[in-house]
Amino acid sequence: MKTFLLIALSGLLAACAGKTSPAWQSNAHVAINNHLAAYLEGRERVATQELLLARREVARTGDATQMARVELSACAAQIASLAATDCPAFTPLASDAAPPEKAYAAYLAGKTAGLDGSLLPAAQGQSLKGNPALGSIADPLSRLVAAAVAFRSGRLPPEGIRVAIDTAAGEGWRRPLLAWLAVDRDQRRAAGDIDGAEAAQRRIERIVSGGK
């Protein structure tokens, strides 16, 4: 699985995979990536175990910024899946976390007014400039996060929902795909597009049934 650009947040666990990295960094890097993969694919038990491992590794340092980066990465996957609106696990760390982590937490919570985009990962900083050009965001998880933040603030254009659906489907990410399909279904239904809404619902049912 590719390394998400989100994990580059302020050098998130930077150089974790390097041969000279301390064991806790390498272990946390692997665990948070495993968590993200499992969470997005809907493998709840594995996701929980891997997040606990990542938390345990960074907690050995007592460094609020390192601990915040793990929480924000996990939170970003929830935001992308429309399963959360902020990052409560970050709150106890906020006062001691570095400015980029505070900025990213604000971004994930949709508090983008006046936010300094230079403190954010490039994809998220770009998404603050008017309607996000989702197609230009190379990393799929970053793309979904940008879509989710824009959607909650009412800035996501109609085609953005299709981009989110196609992104989640292309990666095989069951959890966000179901969430975005539900948004598509509900919006189509509200607009009177009954055929489109029913097609979205059938697709949801195929995913839930596992193709049976």
Short mmCIF file of C-alpha atoms in Angstrom, two decimals:
data_model
loop_
_atom_site.label_atom_id
_atom_site.label_comp_id
_atom_site.label_asym_id
_atom_site.label_seq_id
_atom_site.Cartn_x
_atom_site.Cartn_y
_atom_site.Cartn_z
CA MET A 1 0.00 0.00 0.00
CA LYS A 2 1.33 3.44 -0.88
CA THR A 3 2.44 5.87 1.80
CA PHE A 4 -0.23 8.50 2.13
CA LEU A 5 0.76 12.11 1.66
CA LEU A 6 -1.24 12.84 4.77
CA ILE A 7 1.43 11.09 6.76
CA ALA A 8 3.89 13.67 5.55
CA LEU A 9 2.04 16.19 7.71
CA SER A 10 4.82 18.33 9.12
CA GLY A 11 7.19 15.44 8.47
CA LEU A 12 4.86 13.02 10.22
CA LEU A 13 7.01 10.27 11.61
CA ALA A 14 9.57 11.55 9.12
CA ALA A 15 12.08 9.07 7.75
CA CYS A 16 10.37 6.36 9.75
CA ALA A 17 11.19 3.77 7.15
CA GLY A 18 14.88 4.73 7.09
CA LYS A 19 17.43 2.23 8.31
CA THR A 20 18.74 4.61 10.96
CA SER A 21 15.32 5.44 12.42
CA PRO A 22 14.67 4.51 16.05
CA ALA A 23 12.56 1.40 16.49
CA TRP A 24 9.58 3.35 17.82
CA GLN A 25 9.47 5.48 14.67
CA SER A 26 9.61 2.52 12.31
CA ASN A 27 7.03 0.60 14.33
CA ALA A 28 4.69 3.58 14.50
CA HIS A 29 5.07 4.25 10.78
CA VAL A 30 4.12 0.69 9.88
CA ALA A 31 1.28 0.57 12.41
CA ILE A 32 -0.40 3.81 11.33
CA ASN A 33 -0.24 2.81 7.67
CA ASN A 34 -1.71 -0.58 8.55
CA HIS A 35 -4.40 1.15 10.57
CA LEU A 36 -5.34 3.44 7.68
CA ALA A 37 -5.53 0.55 5.23
CA ALA A 38 -7.66 -1.56 7.55
CA TYR A 39 -9.96 1.28 8.54
CA LEU A 40 -10.64 2.38 4.99
CA GLU A 41 -11.24 -1.20 3.91
CA GLY A 42 -13.70 -1.70 6.77
CA ARG A 43 -11.60 -4.18 8.75
CA GLU A 44 -12.49 -2.79 12.15
CA ARG A 45 -10.68 -5.24 14.44
CA VAL A 46 -7.36 -4.90 12.63
CA ALA A 47 -7.73 -1.12 12.43
CA THR A 48 -8.24 -0.89 16.18
CA GLN A 49 -5.26 -3.10 16.95
CA GLU A 50 -2.92 -1.20 14.66
CA LEU A 51 -3.97 2.18 16.01
CA LEU A 52 -3.34 0.99 19.56
CA LEU A 53 0.12 -0.16 18.50
CA ALA A 54 0.92 3.17 16.84
CA ARG A 55 -0.26 5.05 19.93
CA ARG A 56 1.79 2.84 22.21
CA GLU A 57 4.95 3.39 20.19
CA VAL A 58 4.74 7.19 20.06
CA ALA A 59 3.63 7.39 23.70
CA ARG A 60 7.07 6.08 24.62
CA THR A 61 8.42 9.51 23.67
CA GLY A 62 5.87 11.59 25.56
CA ASP A 63 6.12 14.02 22.64
CA ALA A 64 2.75 15.70 22.13
CA THR A 65 3.50 16.56 18.51
CA GLN A 66 4.41 12.99 17.57
CA MET A 67 1.37 11.67 19.41
CA ALA A 68 -0.82 14.28 17.72
CA ARG A 69 0.37 13.18 14.29
CA VAL A 70 -0.87 9.66 14.90
CA GLU A 71 -4.23 10.91 16.13
CA LEU A 72 -4.62 13.30 13.21
CA SER A 73 -3.77 10.60 10.67
CA ALA A 74 -6.40 8.30 12.17
CA CYS A 75 -8.88 11.17 12.34
CA ALA A 76 -8.26 12.07 8.69
CA ALA A 77 -9.40 8.60 7.62
CA GLN A 78 -12.60 9.07 9.63
CA ILE A 79 -13.19 12.50 8.13
CA ALA A 80 -12.63 11.10 4.63
CA SER A 81 -15.23 8.43 5.39
CA LEU A 82 -17.72 11.04 6.67
CA ALA A 83 -17.60 9.24 10.03
CA ALA A 84 -16.39 12.21 12.10
CA THR A 85 -16.46 15.99 12.09
CA ASP A 86 -13.46 16.71 14.32
CA CYS A 87 -10.63 14.99 16.20
CA PRO A 88 -11.43 14.63 19.91
CA ALA A 89 -8.34 12.48 20.55
CA PHE A 90 -6.23 15.47 19.53
CA THR A 91 -7.75 17.79 22.14
CA PRO A 92 -5.65 16.65 25.14
CA LEU A 93 -2.51 17.15 23.04
CA ALA A 94 -3.44 20.47 21.44
CA SER A 95 -1.78 22.83 23.90
CA ASP A 96 1.62 21.16 23.46
CA ALA A 97 1.44 20.25 19.78
CA ALA A 98 3.32 22.19 17.11
CA PRO A 99 1.58 24.84 14.93
CA PRO A 100 1.26 22.59 11.83
CA GLU A 101 -0.56 19.95 13.85
CA LYS A 102 -2.87 22.57 15.35
CA ALA A 103 -3.56 23.93 11.87
CA TYR A 104 -4.30 20.48 10.49
CA ALA A 105 -6.68 19.72 13.34
CA ALA A 106 -8.50 22.99 12.62
CA TYR A 107 -8.64 22.09 8.93
CA LEU A 108 -10.12 18.66 9.65
CA ALA A 109 -12.72 20.28 11.89
CA GLY A 110 -13.68 22.59 9.04
CA LYS A 111 -12.36 25.70 10.80
CA THR A 112 -10.71 27.00 7.67
CA ALA A 113 -11.50 30.72 7.93
CA GLY A 114 -8.23 32.58 8.31
CA LEU A 115 -6.24 29.36 8.43
CA ASP A 116 -2.64 29.64 7.23
CA GLY A 117 -2.47 27.18 4.34
CA SER A 118 1.33 27.16 4.47
CA LEU A 119 1.11 25.18 7.70
CA LEU A 120 -0.88 22.40 6.01
CA PRO A 121 0.21 19.56 3.75
CA ALA A 122 0.32 20.81 0.16
CA ALA A 123 -2.91 19.09 -0.90
CA GLN A 124 -4.90 20.56 1.97
CA GLY A 125 -3.36 24.00 1.57
CA GLN A 126 -4.38 23.89 -2.08
CA SER A 127 -7.94 22.94 -1.19
CA LEU A 128 -8.39 26.16 0.78
CA LYS A 129 -8.18 28.21 -2.40
CA GLY A 130 -11.80 28.43 -3.52
CA ASN A 131 -13.49 25.26 -4.70
CA PRO A 132 -10.97 22.44 -4.31
CA ALA A 133 -9.52 21.10 -7.54
CA LEU A 134 -9.91 17.54 -6.34
CA GLY A 135 -8.68 15.95 -9.53
CA SER A 136 -5.33 17.64 -9.12
CA ILE A 137 -4.72 16.07 -5.70
CA ALA A 138 -2.60 13.03 -6.46
CA ASP A 139 -2.92 11.20 -3.16
CA PRO A 140 -6.32 9.48 -2.90
CA LEU A 141 -6.76 9.85 0.85
CA SER A 142 -5.81 13.53 0.71
CA ARG A 143 -8.34 13.90 -2.10
CA LEU A 144 -11.10 12.34 0.00
CA VAL A 145 -10.24 14.45 3.02
CA ALA A 146 -10.37 17.62 0.93
CA ALA A 147 -13.72 16.52 -0.48
CA ALA A 148 -15.12 15.80 2.98
CA VAL A 149 -14.02 19.12 4.46
CA ALA A 150 -15.45 20.99 1.47
CA PHE A 151 -18.68 18.98 1.64
CA ARG A 152 -19.26 19.81 5.29
CA SER A 153 -18.72 23.50 4.63
CA GLY A 154 -21.02 23.49 1.59
CA ARG A 155 -18.16 24.22 -0.83
CA LEU A 156 -18.07 20.90 -2.66
CA PRO A 157 -19.41 21.19 -6.22
CA PRO A 158 -21.78 18.42 -7.37
CA GLU A 159 -19.07 16.71 -9.41
CA GLY A 160 -16.97 16.48 -6.26
CA ILE A 161 -19.18 13.71 -4.93
CA ARG A 162 -18.51 11.68 -8.07
CA VAL A 163 -14.77 12.27 -7.66
CA ALA A 164 -14.99 11.02 -4.07
CA ILE A 165 -16.96 7.95 -5.11
CA ASP A 166 -14.56 7.12 -7.92
CA THR A 167 -11.57 7.64 -5.65
CA ALA A 168 -12.85 5.34 -2.94
CA ALA A 169 -13.95 2.72 -5.45
CA GLY A 170 -10.65 2.84 -7.30
CA GLU A 171 -8.75 2.14 -4.09
CA GLY A 172 -11.19 -0.53 -2.91
CA TRP A 173 -11.96 1.47 0.24
CA ARG A 174 -15.29 0.07 1.33
CA ARG A 175 -15.96 2.40 4.25
CA PRO A 176 -15.70 5.79 2.50
CA LEU A 177 -17.27 4.38 -0.65
CA LEU A 178 -20.43 3.41 1.23
CA ALA A 179 -20.55 6.81 2.92
CA TRP A 180 -20.18 8.80 -0.29
CA LEU A 181 -22.64 6.60 -2.16
CA ALA A 182 -25.18 7.30 0.58
CA VAL A 183 -24.62 11.04 0.09
CA ASP A 184 -25.07 10.62 -3.65
CA ARG A 185 -28.25 8.58 -3.16
CA ASP A 186 -29.77 11.08 -0.77
CA GLN A 187 -28.95 14.10 -2.91
CA ARG A 188 -30.35 12.44 -6.01
CA ARG A 189 -33.50 11.52 -4.15
CA ALA A 190 -33.90 15.09 -2.87
CA ALA A 191 -33.45 16.38 -6.42
CA GLY A 192 -36.14 14.02 -7.73
CA ASP A 193 -33.69 11.77 -9.58
CA ILE A 194 -35.35 8.56 -8.45
CA ASP A 195 -33.60 6.35 -11.01
CA GLY A 196 -30.19 7.70 -9.98
CA ALA A 197 -31.00 7.28 -6.30
CA GLU A 198 -32.11 3.69 -6.83
CA ALA A 199 -28.95 2.92 -8.82
CA ALA A 200 -26.82 4.28 -5.97
CA GLN A 201 -28.79 2.18 -3.48
CA ARG A 202 -28.30 -0.96 -5.55
CA ARG A 203 -24.58 -0.32 -5.63
CA ILE A 204 -24.56 0.07 -1.84
CA GLU A 205 -26.37 -3.23 -1.50
CA ARG A 206 -23.86 -4.99 -3.75
CA ILE A 207 -21.01 -3.72 -1.61
CA VAL A 208 -22.70 -4.67 1.65
CA SER A 209 -23.51 -8.14 0.38
CA GLY A 210 -19.96 -8.67 -0.77
CA GLY A 211 -21.07 -9.59 -4.27
CA LYS A 212 -23.20 -12.49 -3.07
#
